[in-house]
Amino acid sequence: MIRFDIKKRDGLARAGVMSGDGLKGPQVPFPAVIDMEVLFPSLAARGGTNVPLSAPAAFAKTFVPMGAGQPVTIHPALEDRAVSGDVVMVANWHTALANPRQYVAWLKALKEKTPPDTLWYAPAAALPSDVHILCYTGFGLFDYTGVDLISAQGMFCTPEGKFPADAQKGGICGCEGCRNGDLKLHNRLALDHEVGLVRYFIGQAKLRELVEARCRMNANHVAIMRHLDTDYACSELYSPIARSGVMRANSGESMQRAEVRRFAERLLTRYLPPKATVAVLLPCSAKKPYSLSQSHRRFQHAIAGRAHELIITSPLGLVPRELECVYPAMHYDVPVTGYWDAEECTYISDILARYLLLHKYERVIAHLGGGALRVAEMAAANCGITLEHSCREHPAGDVALSQLSRALDCERRVKDDRLHGMLSYQFGCDVDTKGMLSRGHFPELFYSKNNQQLFSIDTGTGLLRPTFEGWELLPERYRVTISDFVPEGDVLVPGVVAANPAIREGDEVLVVGTKAWATGKAAMPATEMKGSRRGVAVRVRKIKKL
């Protein structure tokens, strides 16, 4: 019997450890490549494992084996008999790689009816050039069948693709197989290496960056990623609210990442700006947060608090000054060339136009140049507003800054209420922040009222962490209800009674029970808390007994 524990999530991808008979060692990390003849010896004699993924329900029901033990065979057309803790197998999944649209449709159909705490096995599907997309879409267990078949065909495998066997002599690889002229060994080692690399990237929560780089060699992989991104409701559900480190936006697909689209959606549906009659549109900076850059220090000195500051940037579109420290606004990195292509301009101008239609300013001043100015002019034309220009090039220059300052000569100062904007964005509510004071220095900031601390800033993500008193100001949202017990550490899934559907991995949550409350960070989305039978649901920070 194989047992496994999920340790890390990265979108649909999972990483953790396995234990049980047939494994090399007491614990084996996954994603992994395993000799299935040892792990599941009965699988070789099991019939019905080659039913096509496109087979109709009646055909699949007749031939797909039921009750045959581990791994449990699942099929897009059939009801799912898998339960929490099962290893599930999707036969013929390698054929789906050639049909990106169906790949995503079948994947979604299977995910919706399979318990989230299962380990997915794709037999004969793994090649070094395919592992990244297989793991990105949730598979974590593979065999050597695929690479052995390729070896029999005289093909040399690398993460970039398949090549004739004589490529092995070109010094591409220095593995033991290549040194000894053993093609089969090389291909197996190449698969092991790529699986290990993917596992590392999942652990770092950076698999998306690896996939964007790897998929360039295969049009089908690019199409699979794009189809998944298009289904925002599905991809957003599995995407964490924040990731560690830098979010690299190095390709056109970065604009469709769930985190990027979520930022724009929350900006347009949740965020409440300060009461201001004038908005100034500013260019972004390479340094994050923007306020630490020399150019933005000069912008802020010229504006002197007399307008609401909005930063135009790719791929996020629009970042109000109040949200510049919130993930991913403070965490993204993008190639700076000064050129914005038509797709970027259309996407960002649409966000800006929608924002300006939602929040009416008496004056909108464009202190921009280049592509950002073009975006602002497109947005102004789309929403029918008149755009004022304080410069058309070199926004950080002395002349431009003087013009910007003069343009604001008769304007009053805007109340600086960063906390209000952050609360509205993160929790989707309008909190009265009157009387709340901040102390400390960025990034160590704390907010209190009447000497009672209410919120602090998570220095890694820029998100607010409410205290128990802070949660009392927030509506009944981001709550996890537990049964009748006092947590002695993290809250495990079996103790969860209910979870608000808005909760995503990494969200700050309030754990509510009859005997205790707790504050902490969600370790999985609400749907997985409800559909799983094991695992950590909430990483608890503080417990309050009732």
XYZ file of C-alpha atoms in Angstrom:
546
model
C 0.000 0.000 0.000
C 1.391 3.381 -1.023
C 0.967 6.262 1.390
C 1.803 9.825 0.492
C 1.773 13.265 2.066
C 1.418 16.452 0.039
C 3.970 18.973 1.304
C 3.859 21.692 -1.345
C 1.244 23.013 -3.757
C 1.934 25.148 -6.803
C -1.274 25.620 -8.753
C -2.389 22.144 -9.824
C 1.094 20.724 -9.188
C 1.825 18.780 -6.026
C 5.048 17.727 -4.313
C 5.554 15.582 -1.256
C 6.799 12.220 -0.023
C 5.662 8.611 -0.554
C 6.212 5.579 1.622
C 5.351 1.891 1.331
C 6.473 -1.376 -0.219
C 8.237 -1.298 -3.578
C 9.947 2.045 -3.041
C 13.666 2.664 -2.821
C 13.906 3.837 0.763
C 11.503 4.608 3.596
C 10.448 7.879 1.965
C 10.602 8.831 -1.707
C 9.874 12.381 -2.867
C 7.345 12.983 -5.630
C 6.877 13.864 -8.466
C 8.815 10.687 -9.114
C 9.640 8.088 -11.741
C 9.084 4.582 -10.350
C 9.491 1.031 -11.634
C 5.811 0.096 -11.710
C 6.498 -3.634 -12.019
C 7.764 -3.470 -8.459
C 5.389 -0.844 -7.107
C 2.194 -2.244 -8.649
C 3.060 -5.808 -9.814
C -0.580 -6.691 -10.593
C -0.872 -3.795 -13.065
C 0.880 -5.719 -15.870
C -1.935 -8.271 -15.959
C -4.795 -5.797 -15.639
C -7.067 -5.557 -18.656
C -8.939 -2.573 -20.027
C -6.157 -0.069 -19.430
C -6.003 1.069 -23.063
C -9.538 2.486 -23.358
C -9.274 5.773 -25.327
C -9.886 8.986 -23.393
C -12.469 9.948 -26.021
C -14.491 6.736 -25.547
C -18.190 7.304 -24.733
C -19.508 6.385 -21.299
C -21.183 3.128 -22.389
C -17.997 1.800 -23.986
C -15.754 2.947 -21.136
C -18.085 1.460 -18.532
C -17.886 -1.913 -20.247
C -14.101 -2.131 -20.478
C -12.512 0.100 -17.824
C -11.700 -2.136 -14.820
C -13.509 -1.324 -11.595
C -12.438 -2.434 -8.137
C -9.054 -3.665 -9.360
C -7.124 -2.078 -6.500
C -4.323 0.473 -6.678
C -3.835 2.434 -8.808
C -7.510 3.258 -9.334
C -8.320 3.799 -13.008
C -10.254 6.989 -13.724
C -11.764 8.072 -17.047
C -13.322 11.389 -18.190
C -16.626 9.712 -19.142
C -17.113 7.667 -15.954
C -18.131 8.288 -12.382
C -15.081 8.422 -10.157
C -14.604 5.647 -7.612
C -11.389 7.084 -6.190
C -11.285 8.140 -2.549
C -8.888 10.281 -0.559
C -5.430 8.716 -0.354
C -5.727 6.721 -3.597
C -3.185 6.622 -6.382
C -5.239 7.270 -9.518
C -4.240 6.320 -13.053
C -5.330 7.975 -16.304
C -4.516 5.488 -19.061
C -3.536 6.808 -22.505
C -2.880 10.292 -21.167
C 0.110 10.582 -23.519
C -2.387 10.790 -26.394
C -3.947 13.913 -24.865
C -0.711 15.848 -25.330
C -1.411 16.049 -29.073
C -4.834 17.658 -28.527
C -4.449 20.718 -26.253
C -8.128 21.702 -26.167
C -9.238 18.191 -25.215
C -6.322 17.890 -22.802
C -7.752 20.726 -20.739
C -11.371 19.559 -21.114
C -10.518 16.021 -19.963
C -8.315 17.330 -17.173
C -11.077 19.582 -15.864
C -13.642 16.775 -16.031
C -11.343 14.505 -14.027
C -10.358 17.138 -11.468
C -13.963 18.045 -10.702
C -14.860 14.513 -9.593
C -11.593 13.216 -8.137
C -10.714 13.899 -4.470
C -7.957 16.528 -4.263
C -5.755 14.435 -1.957
C -4.961 11.761 -4.544
C -1.690 11.047 -6.371
C -2.010 11.079 -10.168
C -0.177 8.553 -12.341
C 0.235 8.936 -16.118
C 1.449 5.572 -17.506
C 3.897 5.607 -20.437
C 3.461 9.379 -20.773
C 6.650 10.864 -19.346
C 9.465 12.068 -21.581
C 12.021 14.656 -20.424
C 10.372 17.164 -22.766
C 6.839 16.542 -21.425
C 7.336 16.281 -17.660
C 6.992 20.006 -16.990
C 3.495 20.238 -18.509
C 2.365 16.934 -16.966
C 3.368 18.051 -13.479
C 1.977 21.554 -14.083
C -1.411 19.955 -14.724
C -1.352 17.807 -11.612
C 0.425 14.529 -12.397
C 3.034 13.349 -9.935
C 3.846 9.709 -10.683
C 5.512 8.345 -13.818
C 7.259 5.262 -15.203
C 10.098 4.585 -17.639
C 7.912 3.009 -20.332
C 7.778 6.114 -22.523
C 11.522 6.759 -22.594
C 12.277 3.040 -23.061
C 10.040 2.978 -26.140
C 11.783 6.084 -27.477
C 15.147 4.435 -26.849
C 14.013 1.389 -28.860
C 13.223 3.781 -31.710
C 16.789 5.133 -31.573
C 15.886 8.603 -30.299
C 17.939 10.777 -27.936
C 15.814 12.608 -25.324
C 16.457 16.006 -23.726
C 14.119 18.526 -22.049
C 14.082 20.343 -25.405
C 12.759 17.371 -27.383
C 13.674 14.131 -29.178
C 16.641 13.894 -31.547
C 18.336 11.163 -33.616
C 20.548 8.843 -31.580
C 23.760 10.239 -33.123
C 23.088 13.484 -31.223
C 24.413 11.609 -28.214
C 27.884 11.931 -29.722
C 27.677 15.707 -29.932
C 28.689 16.429 -26.345
C 25.186 17.594 -25.399
C 25.184 15.550 -22.203
C 27.903 14.163 -19.962
C 25.841 11.610 -18.030
C 26.981 8.048 -17.404
C 24.845 6.790 -20.285
C 26.443 9.213 -22.747
C 29.948 8.430 -21.531
C 29.287 4.705 -22.103
C 27.250 5.089 -25.287
C 24.157 3.673 -23.552
C 21.143 5.458 -25.090
C 18.567 3.796 -22.840
C 20.442 4.773 -19.695
C 20.848 8.346 -20.893
C 17.124 8.687 -21.612
C 16.236 7.301 -18.180
C 18.695 9.605 -16.450
C 17.418 12.578 -18.468
C 13.888 11.794 -17.270
C 15.041 11.457 -13.661
C 16.888 14.766 -13.900
C 13.926 16.651 -15.346
C 11.512 15.231 -12.766
C 13.919 16.286 -10.009
C 14.163 19.785 -11.491
C 10.388 20.117 -11.709
C 10.059 18.886 -8.120
C 12.500 21.586 -7.006
C 10.575 24.316 -8.845
C 7.319 23.164 -7.248
C 9.020 23.412 -3.849
C 10.009 26.978 -4.700
C 6.484 27.789 -5.989
C 8.002 28.747 -9.353
C 6.835 25.983 -11.664
C 5.011 28.478 -13.888
C 8.300 30.188 -14.758
C 9.854 26.845 -15.704
C 6.840 25.893 -17.818
C 6.878 29.218 -19.672
C 10.534 28.583 -20.527
C 10.252 24.875 -21.397
C 7.070 25.019 -23.467
C 8.652 27.176 -26.196
C 9.937 24.034 -27.901
C 6.464 22.489 -28.284
C 3.445 24.321 -29.678
C 1.034 21.902 -27.986
C 2.486 22.702 -24.584
C 2.026 26.421 -25.201
C -1.564 25.776 -26.276
C -2.291 23.692 -23.153
C -1.003 26.490 -20.931
C -3.061 29.077 -22.808
C -6.237 26.996 -22.654
C -5.779 26.593 -18.910
C -5.224 30.329 -18.512
C -8.355 31.047 -20.534
C -10.413 29.095 -17.987
C -9.780 31.698 -15.299
C -12.353 30.310 -12.864
C -10.502 26.992 -12.789
C -6.919 28.278 -12.788
C -7.619 30.966 -10.179
C -9.157 28.412 -7.829
C -5.876 26.498 -7.560
C -3.506 29.481 -7.610
C -2.128 30.694 -4.270
C -2.920 34.195 -3.175
C 0.807 34.952 -3.042
C 4.068 33.203 -3.841
C 7.495 33.531 -2.315
C 10.169 35.528 -4.100
C 9.984 37.197 -7.491
C 7.207 36.570 -10.014
C 8.959 36.679 -13.386
C 6.775 37.964 -16.193
C 9.055 37.178 -19.124
C 6.584 36.107 -21.814
C 3.310 37.198 -23.359
C 1.487 34.460 -21.427
C 2.444 36.179 -18.176
C -0.426 38.634 -18.663
C -2.845 35.702 -18.437
C -1.401 34.214 -15.237
C -4.064 33.715 -12.606
C -2.239 36.002 -10.154
C -2.090 38.822 -12.709
C -5.737 38.511 -13.663
C -6.776 38.201 -10.014
C -5.001 41.484 -9.223
C -6.886 43.249 -12.001
C -10.231 41.691 -11.029
C -9.857 42.696 -7.390
C -8.746 46.162 -8.408
C -11.940 46.574 -10.431
C -14.395 44.805 -8.131
C -13.067 45.324 -4.593
C -10.583 48.148 -4.299
C -11.866 51.462 -2.888
C -9.647 54.471 -3.691
C -9.282 57.525 -1.446
C -11.590 60.464 -1.976
C -9.682 62.494 -4.535
C -10.695 64.774 -7.370
C -7.418 64.437 -9.276
C -5.553 61.340 -10.420
C -2.012 61.358 -11.758
C -0.938 58.504 -14.020
C 2.711 57.598 -13.477
C 5.162 55.175 -15.127
C 6.406 52.147 -13.200
C 9.978 51.580 -12.064
C 12.305 48.588 -12.069
C 12.725 48.893 -8.305
C 9.941 47.531 -6.094
C 8.106 48.913 -4.270
C 8.009 51.885 -6.588
C 8.295 54.379 -3.723
C 11.885 53.293 -3.088
C 12.999 54.216 -6.601
C 14.627 57.555 -7.260
C 12.114 58.469 -9.968
C 9.086 57.847 -7.764
C 10.600 59.786 -4.889
C 10.801 62.723 -7.279
C 7.230 62.125 -8.492
C 5.912 62.072 -4.931
C 7.842 65.220 -4.039
C 6.318 67.049 -7.023
C 2.792 65.775 -6.338
C 3.089 66.475 -2.601
C -0.023 64.468 -1.765
C -2.309 66.632 -3.904
C -3.570 63.809 -6.157
C -4.222 60.098 -6.194
C -1.236 58.304 -7.703
C -1.860 55.484 -10.203
C 1.044 53.569 -11.731
C 0.733 52.176 -15.273
C 2.658 48.939 -15.653
C 2.860 45.678 -17.544
C 1.673 43.007 -16.933
C -0.492 44.138 -13.969
C -2.047 47.046 -15.811
C -2.735 49.532 -13.038
C -1.329 49.735 -9.502
C -2.689 52.388 -7.107
C -0.053 53.707 -4.738
C -1.894 52.068 -1.810
C -1.353 48.607 -3.333
C 2.283 48.917 -4.404
C 3.465 46.594 -1.610
C 0.787 43.933 -2.093
C 1.608 40.746 -4.005
C 2.248 40.705 -6.945
C 2.756 44.476 -7.302
C 5.954 44.452 -5.239
C 7.143 41.066 -6.474
C 7.038 41.017 -10.274
C 9.958 41.412 -12.633
C 9.477 42.186 -16.303
C 11.920 42.765 -19.193
C 12.250 46.513 -19.786
C 12.689 47.465 -23.427
C 10.601 50.634 -23.704
C 8.419 48.933 -26.315
C 4.852 47.847 -25.575
C 3.256 45.610 -28.160
C -0.349 45.884 -29.333
C -1.580 43.091 -27.049
C -0.040 44.734 -23.972
C -1.509 48.118 -24.876
C -4.987 46.708 -25.455
C -4.996 44.696 -22.229
C -3.682 47.474 -19.993
C -5.746 50.260 -21.572
C -8.884 48.183 -21.014
C -8.080 47.858 -17.288
C -7.394 51.598 -17.001
C -10.558 52.526 -18.905
C -12.719 50.290 -16.720
C -11.138 51.753 -13.590
C -11.712 55.354 -14.709
C -15.349 54.579 -15.513
C -15.827 53.119 -12.026
C -14.069 55.930 -10.174
C -14.800 59.403 -11.475
C -12.062 62.020 -11.157
C -12.534 65.652 -12.109
C -9.047 65.669 -13.618
C -6.783 62.889 -14.883
C -3.193 63.967 -15.526
C -0.898 61.766 -17.604
C 2.679 62.151 -16.440
C 3.920 59.541 -18.886
C 5.936 58.849 -21.975
C 6.334 56.104 -24.584
C 4.106 53.051 -24.437
C 2.535 53.989 -21.102
C 1.359 57.307 -22.568
C -0.105 55.506 -25.567
C -2.002 53.188 -23.188
C -3.388 56.150 -21.233
C -4.550 57.893 -24.412
C -6.251 54.709 -25.615
C -8.024 54.334 -22.262
C -9.125 57.990 -22.228
C -10.583 57.637 -25.704
C -12.395 54.423 -24.742
C -14.044 55.884 -21.639
C -14.636 59.376 -23.008
C -12.542 61.476 -20.630
C -10.197 64.364 -21.331
C -6.612 63.571 -20.472
C -4.278 66.346 -19.320
C -0.576 66.053 -20.130
C 2.166 67.262 -17.806
C 4.818 65.810 -20.118
C 5.179 63.569 -23.166
C 8.686 62.269 -22.538
C 11.263 62.050 -19.740
C 8.711 62.071 -16.856
C 11.484 62.129 -14.213
C 13.213 65.149 -15.755
C 13.324 68.509 -13.999
C 11.159 70.266 -16.595
C 8.482 67.577 -16.504
C 8.396 67.545 -12.698
C 8.044 71.330 -12.573
C 5.125 71.140 -15.006
C 3.489 68.430 -12.891
C 3.848 70.488 -9.719
C 2.368 73.578 -11.391
C -0.571 71.532 -12.713
C -1.493 70.728 -9.102
C -1.017 74.227 -7.674
C -4.674 74.752 -6.746
C -5.420 71.237 -5.505
C -5.923 70.167 -1.897
C -4.042 67.351 -0.245
C -5.628 63.910 -0.451
C -5.981 62.005 2.805
C -3.378 59.244 2.852
C -5.297 56.090 3.839
C -3.233 53.200 2.571
C -4.823 50.811 5.086
C -8.340 51.424 3.759
C -7.305 50.616 0.199
C -5.450 47.465 1.237
C -8.359 46.199 3.346
C -10.824 46.712 0.513
C -8.555 44.896 -1.956
C -7.708 41.960 0.316
C -10.992 41.354 2.103
C -13.534 42.991 -0.205
C -15.053 45.255 2.440
C -15.321 48.938 3.346
C -13.770 49.288 6.806
C -13.916 52.554 8.723
C -10.237 53.256 9.425
C -10.800 56.560 11.213
C -8.560 56.792 14.261
C -6.263 53.966 13.159
C -2.585 54.782 13.364
C 0.459 53.140 11.841
C 3.792 52.590 13.536
C 7.097 51.144 12.466
C 8.971 51.459 9.214
C 8.433 49.623 5.950
C 8.212 46.688 5.715
C 7.603 46.278 9.479
C 4.299 48.138 9.764
C 1.563 47.780 12.386
C -1.862 49.413 12.569
C -3.643 50.054 15.861
C -6.466 52.034 17.443
C -6.612 53.146 21.062
C -3.332 51.311 21.680
C -4.859 48.033 20.476
C -3.130 46.394 17.547
C -5.509 45.493 14.699
C -3.345 44.624 11.685
C 0.251 44.016 10.735
C 1.905 43.559 7.333
C 3.318 40.242 6.198
C 6.751 41.333 5.010
C 6.922 38.492 2.488
C 3.642 39.106 0.685
C 2.603 42.638 1.633
C -0.776 41.294 2.786
C -2.460 42.360 6.013
C -2.538 40.008 8.985
C -5.496 40.786 11.275
C -5.361 40.240 15.007
C -8.470 38.862 16.737
C -9.563 42.462 17.316
C -8.916 43.252 13.660
C -11.087 40.331 12.523
C -14.008 41.822 14.457
C -13.967 44.745 11.995
C -14.180 42.454 8.973
C -17.438 40.893 7.703
C -18.211 37.179 7.853
C -15.742 36.247 5.175
C -12.505 34.282 5.121
C -13.738 32.126 7.998
C -12.937 28.458 8.573
C -15.325 26.728 10.960
C -13.976 23.842 13.022
C -15.607 21.234 15.226
C -15.671 21.162 19.020
C -11.959 21.180 19.924
C -9.064 23.467 20.821
C -6.284 23.405 18.175
C -2.899 22.506 19.600
C -1.104 23.567 16.437
C -2.084 23.687 12.795
C -5.701 22.880 11.929
C -5.989 19.605 10.033
C -8.621 18.860 7.393
C -10.621 16.346 9.503
C -11.377 19.104 11.999
C -12.842 21.498 9.404
C -16.649 21.762 9.328
C -16.977 24.550 6.760
C -14.838 27.040 4.854
C -15.788 30.203 3.010
C -15.629 29.598 -0.780
C -13.522 32.738 -1.289
C -10.550 31.229 0.561
C -7.469 30.432 -1.503
C -4.130 28.996 -0.455
C -2.178 31.704 1.363
C -5.203 33.750 2.426
C -5.339 35.094 5.950
C -8.241 33.346 7.698
C -10.045 33.307 11.040
C -10.633 29.838 12.452
C -13.892 29.774 14.402
C -14.938 27.056 16.854
C -17.077 26.694 19.953
C -14.038 26.230 22.188
C -11.408 28.355 20.472
C -10.600 30.829 17.743
C -7.362 30.967 15.796
C -5.710 33.209 13.241
C -3.516 31.874 10.506
C -2.906 31.284 6.835
C -4.860 28.860 4.636
C -2.663 25.976 3.485
C -5.123 24.982 0.750
C -8.181 26.484 -0.987
C -11.627 26.057 0.553
C -12.643 23.462 -2.036
C -9.772 21.212 -0.965
C -10.585 21.666 2.706
C -14.047 20.301 1.931
C -12.998 17.580 -0.514
C -9.955 16.183 1.312
C -9.759 13.854 4.275
C -6.252 14.659 5.405
C -3.593 17.330 5.330
C -3.071 20.734 6.929
C -5.946 23.124 6.281
C -4.677 26.203 8.182
C -1.192 27.124 9.379
C -2.070 28.591 12.754
C -0.315 31.701 14.041
C -2.220 32.359 17.275
C -4.924 30.570 19.290
C -7.522 32.103 21.599
C -9.413 29.793 23.948
C -13.027 30.745 24.613
